Amino acid sequence: MIALTLTQLADALRGELRLRGTDTAATVVSGAVDTDSRLIEQGGVFVAKPGETTDGHAFIGAAIERGAVLAIVQHPIDDQITHIIVDDVLTGIADLARFVVAQVRARGTLRVVGITGSNGKTTTKNLLARILEGEGETVSPKASFNNEVGAPLTMLRVTDATAYLVSEFGASAPGEIARLAGLVEPDIGVVLMVGMAHAGGFGGIESTFHAKSELVRAVRPGGIAVLNVDDSRVTAMAPIAAEVGLEVRWFGRGSGQDAAAQVRADDVVVEASGTSCIVTAGGESLPLRLQVLGEHHVMNALAAITAAMALGVSLTDCIARLETVEIAERWRMQPLGSDRVRIINDAYNASPDSMSAALRTLAQITGPGERMVAVLGAMSELGEFAGEEHDRVGELAVRLRIARIVVVGAEARRMFLAAVAQGSWDEEAVFFATADEAYDYLQGELRDGDRVLVKSSNSAGLRFLGDRLGDYFS
């Protein structure tokens, strides 16, 4: 965080400052801000966030031991640390993030990119950050820090030396993206796709469209909207962009009804070692060889290239830096195991779109004489659409001729039933209530030449099953 006096911090937080020890109102604080006491470093600021099962106020002592010099709290505390009392710590850190980013913008040349979409946000964020790191100091979210806690904490990492802030905006209800993006007013807003992820929270696909379009409305006038030309719901955001005074730049595989992709990919080839294509932009065409698995990641790369070129990065530099990315993120199409039994651990998130893309990638990277195995868990936050969407995944797995469909967990059972109804018999589809049962089965079932996809939402916990299988077959 930038250096601020305790008075400036209290004013930005709209809180009451209570001094301890030798601190004065003019004492300067510049340490990192975090809600996890275990991650606090010397000089850091601890945010005592109340939670569903634990209260951050109980960990203030631990934060002090690790070097915290300031606590942001919701009630007075006895601990010997200077603290600022606010009505709500989440509102407080959002206010502080807005203040810090505004200060850095006013003093330097900070450019802000916001990214949203039903799928691909974290991968695109990582790809764009890799490109921009070659241009100047870049701050981007750790893992999927894209909610009311993670987004402000990421923003608070900017300093006066930061050239680029890449913010990822997720949401489970209308209005969240507007609030988060409104803290920084991005120069560029990237919308990847509008799909069924979190549709239960939004109440359907049209509500999801309106929620994702909040990012376009939050981009500062004169900024740029980077939109997916291949998604009709995203192209429908172009009039919104025009309404708020934005330039639109399109990326994609082809042409939509009203526009053509200015950054385009052709000749896409998916292999077990990575994904290749020809990228055309700005009048030139260059080959791109991604180490990241999956045809769907080509779209994420195109989005990152479009945003980076809008910031003045050359296509040549974009390509060279993207080719250094080994994996999108841990637990996202992460290759594990060995050439004998290859495990693809993609169990951090799952939606109908990403589940379909991962299954199709499994089919694309499995060669002659090799066997496809899909280990599948539940997709969360689908609400009333959960049953039919799980059915579709089970049916797709059968149509792709996946040899072993291993469904894990009661919430995913309809995948198994749909696979059986679609014609997957003779133990081609099996069901296990727990990951431990599935692990025991797979230890004995998997054999040389198997290509295994492990895919589920984070809440299903199959990412740890993927890790165990990767270790066992390494």
Tab-separated table of C-alpha atoms in Angstrom:
chain	number	residue	atom	x	y	z
A	1	MET	CA	0.000	0.000	0.000
A	2	ILE	CA	1.092	3.583	-0.516
A	3	ALA	CA	2.394	5.450	2.518
A	4	LEU	CA	-0.419	7.183	4.443
A	5	THR	CA	-0.620	8.830	7.833
A	6	LEU	CA	-2.976	7.379	10.404
A	7	THR	CA	-5.151	10.458	10.002
A	8	GLN	CA	-5.367	9.922	6.239
A	9	LEU	CA	-6.242	6.267	6.803
A	10	ALA	CA	-8.960	7.087	9.326
A	11	ASP	CA	-10.441	9.713	6.999
A	12	ALA	CA	-10.417	7.336	4.010
A	13	LEU	CA	-12.012	4.596	6.123
A	14	ARG	CA	-14.493	7.046	7.638
A	15	GLY	CA	-13.578	5.593	11.001
A	16	GLU	CA	-12.530	6.550	14.534
A	17	LEU	CA	-8.775	6.451	15.206
A	18	ARG	CA	-7.584	5.116	18.560
A	19	LEU	CA	-3.850	5.439	19.151
A	20	ARG	CA	-1.656	3.045	21.107
A	21	GLY	CA	1.967	3.157	22.203
A	22	THR	CA	4.109	5.853	20.585
A	23	ASP	CA	1.869	6.296	17.541
A	24	THR	CA	0.595	9.760	16.658
A	25	ALA	CA	-1.908	10.974	14.093
A	26	ALA	CA	1.077	11.707	11.816
A	27	THR	CA	2.543	8.194	12.046
A	28	VAL	CA	2.957	6.757	8.533
A	29	VAL	CA	1.795	3.251	7.592
A	30	SER	CA	2.672	1.588	4.289
A	31	GLY	CA	2.476	-2.157	4.928
A	32	ALA	CA	0.342	-4.712	3.120
A	33	VAL	CA	-3.338	-5.018	4.055
A	34	ASP	CA	-4.820	-8.464	4.710
A	35	THR	CA	-7.749	-10.206	6.376
A	36	ASP	CA	-5.724	-13.344	7.172
A	37	SER	CA	-3.578	-12.981	10.301
A	38	ARG	CA	-1.303	-15.773	9.037
A	39	LEU	CA	-0.309	-13.656	6.040
A	40	ILE	CA	0.452	-10.449	7.927
A	41	GLU	CA	4.019	-9.192	7.530
A	42	GLN	CA	6.045	-6.672	9.526
A	43	GLY	CA	4.410	-3.259	9.283
A	44	GLY	CA	1.171	-4.718	7.934
A	45	VAL	CA	-2.470	-3.724	8.412
A	46	PHE	CA	-4.857	-6.382	9.723
A	47	VAL	CA	-8.535	-6.242	8.798
A	48	ALA	CA	-10.631	-7.968	11.475
A	49	LYS	CA	-13.369	-9.321	9.232
A	50	PRO	CA	-16.275	-11.099	10.916
A	51	GLY	CA	-17.037	-14.435	9.250
A	52	GLU	CA	-19.711	-17.096	9.286
A	53	THR	CA	-17.723	-19.408	11.561
A	54	THR	CA	-14.865	-17.265	12.899
A	55	ASP	CA	-14.425	-13.601	13.786
A	56	GLY	CA	-11.253	-11.834	12.698
A	57	HIS	CA	-11.271	-9.849	15.951
A	58	ALA	CA	-10.194	-13.048	17.707
A	59	PHE	CA	-6.977	-13.108	15.679
A	60	ILE	CA	-5.753	-9.588	16.341
A	61	GLY	CA	-3.192	-10.912	18.823
A	62	ALA	CA	-1.820	-13.296	16.207
A	63	ALA	CA	-1.594	-10.439	13.712
A	64	ILE	CA	0.342	-8.346	16.237
A	65	GLU	CA	2.790	-11.213	16.760
A	66	ARG	CA	3.419	-11.303	13.022
A	67	GLY	CA	4.155	-7.581	12.908
A	68	ALA	CA	0.846	-5.786	12.343
A	69	VAL	CA	1.006	-2.087	13.268
A	70	LEU	CA	-2.637	-1.219	12.614
A	71	ALA	CA	-5.959	-3.024	12.899
A	72	ILE	CA	-9.215	-2.128	11.176
A	73	VAL	CA	-12.047	-3.236	13.460
A	74	GLN	CA	-15.787	-2.945	14.006
A	75	HIS	CA	-15.672	-2.348	17.763
A	76	PRO	CA	-13.159	-1.083	20.343
A	77	ILE	CA	-10.459	-3.590	21.327
A	78	ASP	CA	-8.133	-3.965	24.301
A	79	ASP	CA	-5.166	-5.219	22.264
A	80	GLN	CA	-2.114	-2.974	22.293
A	81	ILE	CA	-2.274	-1.927	18.684
A	82	THR	CA	-3.460	1.285	17.094
A	83	HIS	CA	-6.839	0.642	15.521
A	84	ILE	CA	-9.497	2.353	13.441
A	85	ILE	CA	-13.121	1.574	14.283
A	86	VAL	CA	-15.514	1.450	11.338
A	87	ASP	CA	-19.177	0.504	11.003
A	88	ASP	CA	-18.376	-2.268	8.519
A	89	VAL	CA	-14.869	-3.453	7.646
A	90	LEU	CA	-15.791	-4.534	4.111
A	91	THR	CA	-17.208	-1.111	3.339
A	92	GLY	CA	-14.144	0.363	4.983
A	93	ILE	CA	-11.559	-1.457	2.878
A	94	ALA	CA	-13.584	-0.655	-0.252
A	95	ASP	CA	-13.471	3.036	0.664
A	96	LEU	CA	-9.745	2.776	1.366
A	97	ALA	CA	-9.121	1.019	-1.953
A	98	ARG	CA	-10.984	3.771	-3.820
A	99	PHE	CA	-8.893	6.418	-2.055
A	100	VAL	CA	-5.552	4.662	-2.641
A	101	VAL	CA	-6.152	4.017	-6.347
A	102	ALA	CA	-7.309	7.624	-6.848
A	103	GLN	CA	-4.163	8.904	-5.138
A	104	VAL	CA	-1.889	6.768	-7.325
A	105	ARG	CA	-3.762	7.794	-10.468
A	106	ALA	CA	-3.419	11.479	-9.574
A	107	ARG	CA	0.326	11.202	-9.000
A	108	GLY	CA	1.335	8.905	-11.870
A	109	THR	CA	0.336	7.014	-14.980
A	110	LEU	CA	-1.557	4.061	-13.502
A	111	ARG	CA	-3.809	2.261	-16.010
A	112	VAL	CA	-6.565	-0.050	-14.785
A	113	VAL	CA	-8.037	-3.060	-16.602
A	114	GLY	CA	-11.171	-4.781	-15.290
A	115	ILE	CA	-12.106	-8.319	-16.372
A	116	THR	CA	-15.390	-10.157	-15.972
A	117	GLY	CA	-17.253	-13.048	-17.558
A	118	SER	CA	-18.958	-16.265	-16.579
A	119	ASN	CA	-15.799	-18.253	-17.272
A	120	GLY	CA	-12.136	-17.528	-17.928
A	121	LYS	CA	-11.620	-14.494	-15.666
A	122	THR	CA	-8.694	-15.870	-13.687
A	123	THR	CA	-6.900	-17.315	-16.707
A	124	THR	CA	-7.306	-14.088	-18.680
A	125	LYS	CA	-6.130	-12.072	-15.691
A	126	ASN	CA	-2.993	-14.204	-15.417
A	127	LEU	CA	-2.277	-14.033	-19.134
A	128	LEU	CA	-2.718	-10.267	-19.254
A	129	ALA	CA	-0.583	-9.780	-16.153
A	130	ARG	CA	2.206	-11.827	-17.730
A	131	ILE	CA	2.134	-9.567	-20.798
A	132	LEU	CA	2.030	-6.312	-18.831
A	133	GLU	CA	4.783	-7.310	-16.391
A	134	GLY	CA	7.179	-6.829	-19.280
A	135	GLU	CA	6.057	-3.207	-19.575
A	136	GLY	CA	6.101	-2.077	-15.957
A	137	GLU	CA	5.118	-2.901	-12.390
A	138	THR	CA	1.832	-4.788	-12.524
A	139	VAL	CA	-0.561	-5.643	-9.699
A	140	SER	CA	-3.078	-8.432	-10.272
A	141	PRO	CA	-5.198	-10.647	-8.013
A	142	LYS	CA	-3.780	-13.655	-6.245
A	143	ALA	CA	-5.726	-16.797	-7.233
A	144	SER	CA	-9.371	-15.698	-7.702
A	145	PHE	CA	-9.435	-12.576	-5.542
A	146	ASN	CA	-12.475	-11.147	-7.303
A	147	ASN	CA	-15.136	-10.553	-4.654
A	148	GLU	CA	-15.976	-7.876	-2.083
A	149	VAL	CA	-12.930	-8.897	-0.039
A	150	GLY	CA	-10.378	-9.975	-2.636
A	151	ALA	CA	-10.877	-7.156	-5.133
A	152	PRO	CA	-10.225	-4.294	-2.660
A	153	LEU	CA	-7.264	-6.158	-1.127
A	154	THR	CA	-5.747	-6.416	-4.605
A	155	MET	CA	-6.338	-2.727	-5.265
A	156	LEU	CA	-4.605	-1.852	-1.989
A	157	ARG	CA	-1.384	-3.454	-3.254
A	158	VAL	CA	-0.743	-0.644	-5.742
A	159	THR	CA	2.133	1.745	-5.083
A	160	ASP	CA	3.328	4.924	-6.738
A	161	ALA	CA	5.524	2.734	-8.960
A	162	THR	CA	2.608	0.625	-10.237
A	163	ALA	CA	1.980	1.037	-13.950
A	164	TYR	CA	-0.922	-1.415	-14.346
A	165	LEU	CA	-3.661	-2.732	-12.088
A	166	VAL	CA	-5.517	-5.766	-13.435
A	167	SER	CA	-8.738	-6.347	-11.499
A	168	GLU	CA	-10.907	-9.453	-11.778
A	169	PHE	CA	-14.588	-8.949	-10.995
A	170	GLY	CA	-16.808	-11.848	-10.031
A	171	ALA	CA	-20.326	-11.673	-8.688
A	172	SER	CA	-23.053	-13.887	-7.328
A	173	ALA	CA	-25.782	-11.246	-7.388
A	174	PRO	CA	-26.705	-8.101	-9.346
A	175	GLY	CA	-24.909	-4.914	-8.386
A	176	GLU	CA	-21.679	-6.483	-7.119
A	177	ILE	CA	-19.629	-5.802	-10.251
A	178	ALA	CA	-20.906	-2.223	-10.375
A	179	ARG	CA	-19.775	-1.665	-6.775
A	180	LEU	CA	-16.347	-3.250	-7.220
A	181	ALA	CA	-15.553	-1.738	-10.620
A	182	GLY	CA	-16.826	1.612	-9.388
A	183	LEU	CA	-13.962	1.684	-6.885
A	184	VAL	CA	-11.389	2.064	-9.681
A	185	GLU	CA	-13.296	3.202	-12.824
A	186	PRO	CA	-11.250	1.032	-15.226
A	187	ASP	CA	-9.635	2.439	-18.340
A	188	ILE	CA	-10.404	-0.850	-20.094
A	189	GLY	CA	-13.224	-3.301	-19.380
A	190	VAL	CA	-12.984	-6.859	-20.714
A	191	VAL	CA	-16.106	-9.035	-20.965
A	192	LEU	CA	-15.316	-12.651	-21.851
A	193	MET	CA	-18.685	-14.401	-22.034
A	194	VAL	CA	-22.141	-14.631	-20.522
A	195	GLY	CA	-22.951	-18.177	-19.482
A	196	MET	CA	-24.731	-20.235	-16.854
A	197	ALA	CA	-22.098	-19.872	-14.105
A	198	HIS	CA	-23.803	-18.465	-10.961
A	199	ALA	CA	-27.103	-18.379	-12.838
A	200	GLY	CA	-28.871	-19.544	-9.687
A	201	GLY	CA	-27.808	-16.404	-7.839
A	202	PHE	CA	-28.733	-14.100	-10.685
A	203	GLY	CA	-32.042	-15.757	-11.511
A	204	GLY	CA	-31.223	-16.748	-15.107
A	205	ILE	CA	-29.104	-15.971	-18.120
A	206	GLU	CA	-30.652	-12.575	-18.893
A	207	SER	CA	-30.001	-11.379	-15.365
A	208	THR	CA	-26.441	-12.625	-15.743
A	209	PHE	CA	-26.141	-10.468	-18.883
A	210	HIS	CA	-27.231	-7.365	-16.997
A	211	ALA	CA	-24.794	-8.131	-14.156
A	212	LYS	CA	-21.805	-8.594	-16.472
A	213	SER	CA	-22.680	-5.457	-18.418
A	214	GLU	CA	-22.199	-3.479	-15.201
A	215	LEU	CA	-18.468	-3.518	-15.960
A	216	VAL	CA	-19.010	-1.765	-19.286
A	217	ARG	CA	-20.986	0.963	-17.558
A	218	ALA	CA	-18.221	1.367	-14.950
A	219	VAL	CA	-15.419	2.064	-17.470
A	220	ARG	CA	-14.466	5.738	-17.433
A	221	PRO	CA	-15.697	7.828	-20.388
A	222	GLY	CA	-13.228	7.699	-23.249
A	223	GLY	CA	-12.108	4.232	-22.196
A	224	ILE	CA	-12.240	0.959	-24.101
A	225	ALA	CA	-14.609	-2.017	-23.913
A	226	VAL	CA	-12.963	-5.269	-25.025
A	227	LEU	CA	-15.782	-7.589	-26.089
A	228	ASN	CA	-16.131	-11.168	-27.339
A	229	VAL	CA	-17.527	-11.035	-30.857
A	230	ASP	CA	-18.551	-14.713	-30.752
A	231	ASP	CA	-20.955	-14.367	-27.810
A	232	SER	CA	-24.233	-12.754	-28.827
A	233	ARG	CA	-24.943	-11.586	-25.294
A	234	VAL	CA	-21.558	-9.875	-25.113
A	235	THR	CA	-22.010	-8.214	-28.506
A	236	ALA	CA	-25.300	-6.850	-27.146
A	237	MET	CA	-23.176	-4.741	-24.769
A	238	ALA	CA	-21.837	-2.615	-27.641
A	239	PRO	CA	-24.764	-0.153	-27.463
A	240	ILE	CA	-24.123	0.218	-23.732
A	241	ALA	CA	-20.479	1.007	-24.491
A	242	ALA	CA	-21.541	3.641	-27.020
A	243	GLU	CA	-23.995	5.114	-24.521
A	244	VAL	CA	-21.245	5.726	-21.949
A	245	GLY	CA	-18.709	6.971	-24.489
A	246	LEU	CA	-16.424	3.972	-24.957
A	247	GLU	CA	-14.500	2.622	-27.921
A	248	VAL	CA	-15.200	-1.063	-28.599
A	249	ARG	CA	-12.481	-3.507	-29.573
A	250	TRP	CA	-13.559	-7.009	-30.590
A	251	PHE	CA	-11.782	-10.330	-30.122
A	252	GLY	CA	-12.833	-13.809	-31.157
A	253	ARG	CA	-12.669	-16.637	-33.632
A	254	GLY	CA	-14.838	-15.080	-36.310
A	255	SER	CA	-17.418	-12.408	-36.957
A	256	GLY	CA	-20.607	-11.559	-35.166
A	257	GLN	CA	-23.726	-10.072	-36.727
A	258	ASP	CA	-22.559	-6.501	-36.439
A	259	ALA	CA	-18.768	-6.631	-36.116
A	260	ALA	CA	-15.626	-8.549	-36.975
A	261	ALA	CA	-12.903	-9.546	-34.560
A	262	GLN	CA	-9.999	-7.113	-34.604
A	263	VAL	CA	-7.915	-9.712	-32.773
A	264	ARG	CA	-8.648	-13.122	-34.240
A	265	ALA	CA	-7.407	-16.719	-33.987
A	266	ASP	CA	-7.299	-19.198	-36.870
A	267	ASP	CA	-5.982	-22.726	-37.393
A	268	VAL	CA	-6.431	-23.758	-33.757
A	269	VAL	CA	-4.817	-27.091	-32.890
A	270	VAL	CA	-5.196	-28.718	-29.453
A	271	GLU	CA	-2.659	-31.313	-28.339
A	272	ALA	CA	-1.617	-32.878	-25.047
A	273	SER	CA	1.437	-30.605	-24.985
A	274	GLY	CA	-0.501	-27.365	-25.503
A	275	THR	CA	-2.623	-25.326	-27.869
A	276	SER	CA	-1.481	-23.510	-31.013
A	277	CYS	CA	-3.102	-21.048	-33.395
A	278	ILE	CA	-2.412	-18.120	-35.698
A	279	VAL	CA	-3.251	-14.737	-34.166
A	280	THR	CA	-4.128	-11.864	-36.489
A	281	ALA	CA	-4.196	-8.300	-35.174
A	282	GLY	CA	-3.199	-4.872	-36.391
A	283	GLY	CA	-2.516	-6.070	-39.913
A	284	GLU	CA	-0.093	-8.861	-38.973
A	285	SER	CA	-0.427	-12.569	-38.278
A	286	LEU	CA	1.826	-14.498	-35.899
A	287	PRO	CA	1.865	-18.072	-34.563
A	288	LEU	CA	1.045	-18.574	-30.888
A	289	ARG	CA	1.960	-21.730	-28.997
A	290	LEU	CA	0.279	-21.831	-25.590
A	291	GLN	CA	1.500	-24.347	-23.060
A	292	VAL	CA	-1.927	-24.038	-21.420
A	293	LEU	CA	-4.238	-26.922	-22.352
A	294	GLY	CA	-7.602	-26.386	-23.974
A	295	GLU	CA	-9.110	-24.729	-27.026
A	296	HIS	CA	-11.196	-22.472	-24.790
A	297	HIS	CA	-8.039	-20.799	-23.487
A	298	VAL	CA	-7.405	-19.395	-26.963
A	299	MET	CA	-10.286	-16.992	-26.359
A	300	ASN	CA	-8.762	-15.961	-23.030
A	301	ALA	CA	-5.444	-15.314	-24.772
A	302	LEU	CA	-7.171	-13.226	-27.453
A	303	ALA	CA	-8.871	-11.127	-24.775
A	304	ALA	CA	-5.548	-10.554	-23.022
A	305	ILE	CA	-3.852	-9.610	-26.293
A	306	THR	CA	-6.637	-7.174	-27.199
A	307	ALA	CA	-6.418	-5.414	-23.837
A	308	ALA	CA	-2.610	-5.324	-23.927
A	309	MET	CA	-2.527	-3.906	-27.465
A	310	ALA	CA	-5.018	-1.252	-26.387
A	311	LEU	CA	-2.378	-0.275	-23.827
A	312	GLY	CA	0.296	-0.028	-26.521
A	313	VAL	CA	1.969	-3.446	-26.306
A	314	SER	CA	3.010	-4.933	-29.656
A	315	LEU	CA	1.563	-8.214	-30.905
A	316	THR	CA	5.100	-9.643	-31.032
A	317	ASP	CA	5.665	-8.932	-27.345
A	318	CYS	CA	2.216	-10.270	-26.418
A	319	ILE	CA	2.920	-13.573	-28.168
A	320	ALA	CA	6.412	-13.978	-26.718
A	321	ARG	CA	5.228	-13.413	-23.147
A	322	LEU	CA	2.134	-15.614	-23.439
A	323	GLU	CA	4.291	-18.494	-24.593
A	324	THR	CA	6.122	-18.446	-21.245
A	325	VAL	CA	2.931	-19.240	-19.276
A	326	GLU	CA	3.068	-22.889	-18.201
A	327	ILE	CA	-0.346	-23.262	-16.538
A	328	ALA	CA	-3.324	-20.943	-16.253
A	329	GLU	CA	-3.464	-21.365	-12.466
A	330	ARG	CA	-3.198	-24.234	-10.020
A	331	TRP	CA	-6.172	-26.609	-10.428
A	332	ARG	CA	-7.072	-25.134	-13.818
A	333	MET	CA	-6.271	-27.602	-16.601
A	334	GLN	CA	-3.150	-28.445	-14.590
A	335	PRO	CA	-1.201	-31.425	-15.994
A	336	LEU	CA	-0.169	-33.908	-13.317
A	337	GLY	CA	0.864	-37.552	-13.196
A	338	SER	CA	3.172	-38.773	-15.956
A	339	ASP	CA	3.220	-39.672	-19.631
A	340	ARG	CA	2.022	-43.112	-18.501
A	341	VAL	CA	-1.138	-41.829	-16.787
A	342	ARG	CA	-1.790	-38.149	-17.379
A	343	ILE	CA	-4.058	-36.364	-14.881
A	344	ILE	CA	-5.635	-33.036	-15.870
A	345	ASN	CA	-6.732	-31.336	-12.652
A	346	ASP	CA	-9.370	-28.726	-13.531
A	347	ALA	CA	-11.402	-28.860	-10.329
A	348	TYR	CA	-11.186	-25.312	-9.011
A	349	ASN	CA	-14.329	-24.084	-10.746
A	350	ALA	CA	-17.011	-25.567	-12.938
A	351	SER	CA	-19.979	-24.293	-14.892
A	352	PRO	CA	-21.906	-25.886	-17.756
A	353	ASP	CA	-19.723	-24.029	-20.277
A	354	SER	CA	-16.392	-24.827	-18.645
A	355	MET	CA	-17.400	-28.446	-18.003
A	356	SER	CA	-18.238	-28.880	-21.675
A	357	ALA	CA	-14.985	-27.209	-22.754
A	358	ALA	CA	-12.911	-29.414	-20.454
A	359	LEU	CA	-14.585	-32.620	-21.663
A	360	ARG	CA	-14.040	-31.634	-25.288
A	361	THR	CA	-10.395	-30.871	-24.520
A	362	LEU	CA	-10.021	-34.350	-23.003
A	363	ALA	CA	-11.349	-35.814	-26.257
A	364	GLN	CA	-8.976	-33.654	-28.317
A	365	ILE	CA	-5.802	-34.570	-26.431
A	366	THR	CA	-6.451	-38.312	-26.186
A	367	GLY	CA	-4.688	-40.130	-28.989
A	368	PRO	CA	-5.135	-43.547	-30.621
A	369	GLY	CA	-4.604	-46.369	-28.170
A	370	GLU	CA	-5.241	-44.073	-25.203
A	371	ARG	CA	-8.323	-44.104	-23.002
A	372	MET	CA	-10.438	-41.178	-21.799
A	373	VAL	CA	-11.487	-41.092	-18.148
A	374	ALA	CA	-13.593	-38.274	-16.670
A	375	VAL	CA	-13.859	-37.826	-12.907
A	376	LEU	CA	-16.730	-35.395	-12.403
A	377	GLY	CA	-18.234	-33.582	-9.426
A	378	ALA	CA	-20.990	-31.079	-8.863
A	379	MET	CA	-21.325	-27.647	-10.441
A	380	SER	CA	-22.411	-25.158	-7.795
A	381	GLU	CA	-24.562	-21.994	-7.816
A	382	LEU	CA	-26.902	-23.126	-10.595
A	383	GLY	CA	-30.066	-22.912	-8.509
A	384	GLU	CA	-33.163	-24.221	-10.277
A	385	PHE	CA	-31.075	-25.021	-13.368
A	386	ALA	CA	-28.808	-27.485	-11.539
A	387	GLY	CA	-30.655	-30.684	-12.421
A	388	GLU	CA	-30.936	-30.179	-16.163
A	389	GLU	CA	-27.386	-28.828	-16.466
A	390	HIS	CA	-25.926	-31.846	-14.651
A	391	ASP	CA	-27.967	-34.060	-16.963
A	392	ARG	CA	-26.437	-32.377	-20.014
A	393	VAL	CA	-22.903	-32.975	-18.750
A	394	GLY	CA	-23.561	-36.697	-18.239
A	395	GLU	CA	-25.076	-36.957	-21.708
A	396	LEU	CA	-22.160	-35.093	-23.301
A	397	ALA	CA	-19.621	-37.391	-21.647
A	398	VAL	CA	-21.316	-40.384	-23.268
A	399	ARG	CA	-21.565	-38.708	-26.690
A	400	LEU	CA	-17.835	-37.968	-26.543
A	401	ARG	CA	-17.256	-41.719	-26.012
A	402	ILE	CA	-15.472	-41.283	-22.703
A	403	ALA	CA	-14.571	-44.792	-21.611
A	404	ARG	CA	-14.939	-44.315	-17.848
A	405	ILE	CA	-17.225	-41.697	-16.332
A	406	VAL	CA	-16.593	-41.497	-12.589
A	407	VAL	CA	-19.156	-39.293	-10.816
A	408	VAL	CA	-18.418	-38.246	-7.242
A	409	GLY	CA	-20.762	-36.784	-4.627
A	410	ALA	CA	-24.517	-36.790	-4.058
A	411	GLU	CA	-24.987	-33.364	-5.665
A	412	ALA	CA	-23.530	-34.700	-8.925
A	413	ARG	CA	-25.468	-37.975	-8.998
A	414	ARG	CA	-27.706	-36.799	-11.850
A	415	MET	CA	-24.626	-36.778	-14.116
A	416	PHE	CA	-24.278	-40.506	-13.455
A	417	LEU	CA	-27.986	-41.212	-13.981
A	418	ALA	CA	-28.009	-39.189	-17.212
A	419	ALA	CA	-24.937	-41.030	-18.493
A	420	VAL	CA	-26.601	-44.392	-17.822
A	421	ALA	CA	-29.816	-43.249	-19.489
A	422	GLN	CA	-27.795	-42.067	-22.492
A	423	GLY	CA	-26.364	-45.552	-22.955
A	424	SER	CA	-23.331	-45.795	-20.666
A	425	TRP	CA	-23.596	-49.305	-19.210
A	426	ASP	CA	-21.239	-52.141	-18.281
A	427	GLU	CA	-19.454	-50.034	-15.642
A	428	GLU	CA	-18.607	-47.295	-18.138
A	429	ALA	CA	-20.288	-44.917	-15.680
A	430	VAL	CA	-19.825	-45.400	-11.944
A	431	PHE	CA	-20.871	-43.386	-8.918
A	432	PHE	CA	-19.162	-42.860	-5.579
A	433	ALA	CA	-20.444	-40.884	-2.639
A	434	THR	CA	-16.998	-39.714	-1.538
A	435	ALA	CA	-13.672	-38.739	-3.071
A	436	ASP	CA	-11.901	-41.375	-0.967
A	437	GLU	CA	-14.056	-44.112	-2.511
A	438	ALA	CA	-13.355	-42.754	-5.981
A	439	TYR	CA	-9.613	-42.633	-5.247
A	440	ASP	CA	-9.571	-46.280	-4.169
A	441	TYR	CA	-11.414	-47.253	-7.347
A	442	LEU	CA	-9.177	-45.211	-9.641
A	443	GLN	CA	-5.979	-46.588	-8.121
A	444	GLY	CA	-6.954	-50.002	-9.414
A	445	GLU	CA	-8.807	-48.934	-12.563
A	446	LEU	CA	-6.384	-46.546	-14.251
A	447	ARG	CA	-3.792	-48.023	-16.585
A	448	ASP	CA	-1.030	-47.008	-18.959
A	449	GLY	CA	-2.269	-44.708	-21.706
A	450	ASP	CA	-5.144	-43.223	-19.702
A	451	ARG	CA	-5.886	-39.514	-19.980
A	452	VAL	CA	-7.867	-38.452	-16.919
A	453	LEU	CA	-9.858	-35.235	-16.431
A	454	VAL	CA	-10.830	-34.249	-12.869
A	455	LYS	CA	-13.474	-31.526	-13.023
A	456	SER	CA	-15.854	-29.981	-10.483
A	457	SER	CA	-16.686	-26.788	-8.687
A	458	ASN	CA	-14.441	-25.739	-5.835
A	459	SER	CA	-17.030	-26.712	-3.222
A	460	ALA	CA	-16.977	-30.346	-4.361
A	461	GLY	CA	-13.333	-30.657	-3.309
A	462	LEU	CA	-12.208	-32.839	-6.207
A	463	ARG	CA	-9.110	-30.682	-6.743
A	464	PHE	CA	-7.556	-32.554	-3.824
A	465	LEU	CA	-8.520	-35.868	-5.404
A	466	GLY	CA	-6.776	-34.682	-8.567
A	467	ASP	CA	-3.652	-33.876	-6.572
A	468	ARG	CA	-3.675	-37.318	-4.946
A	469	LEU	CA	-4.039	-39.046	-8.294
A	470	GLY	CA	-1.267	-36.882	-9.743
A	471	ASP	CA	1.079	-37.869	-6.934
A	472	TYR	CA	0.168	-41.561	-7.161
A	473	PHE	CA	0.756	-41.795	-10.907
A	474	SER	CA	3.776	-39.492	-11.112
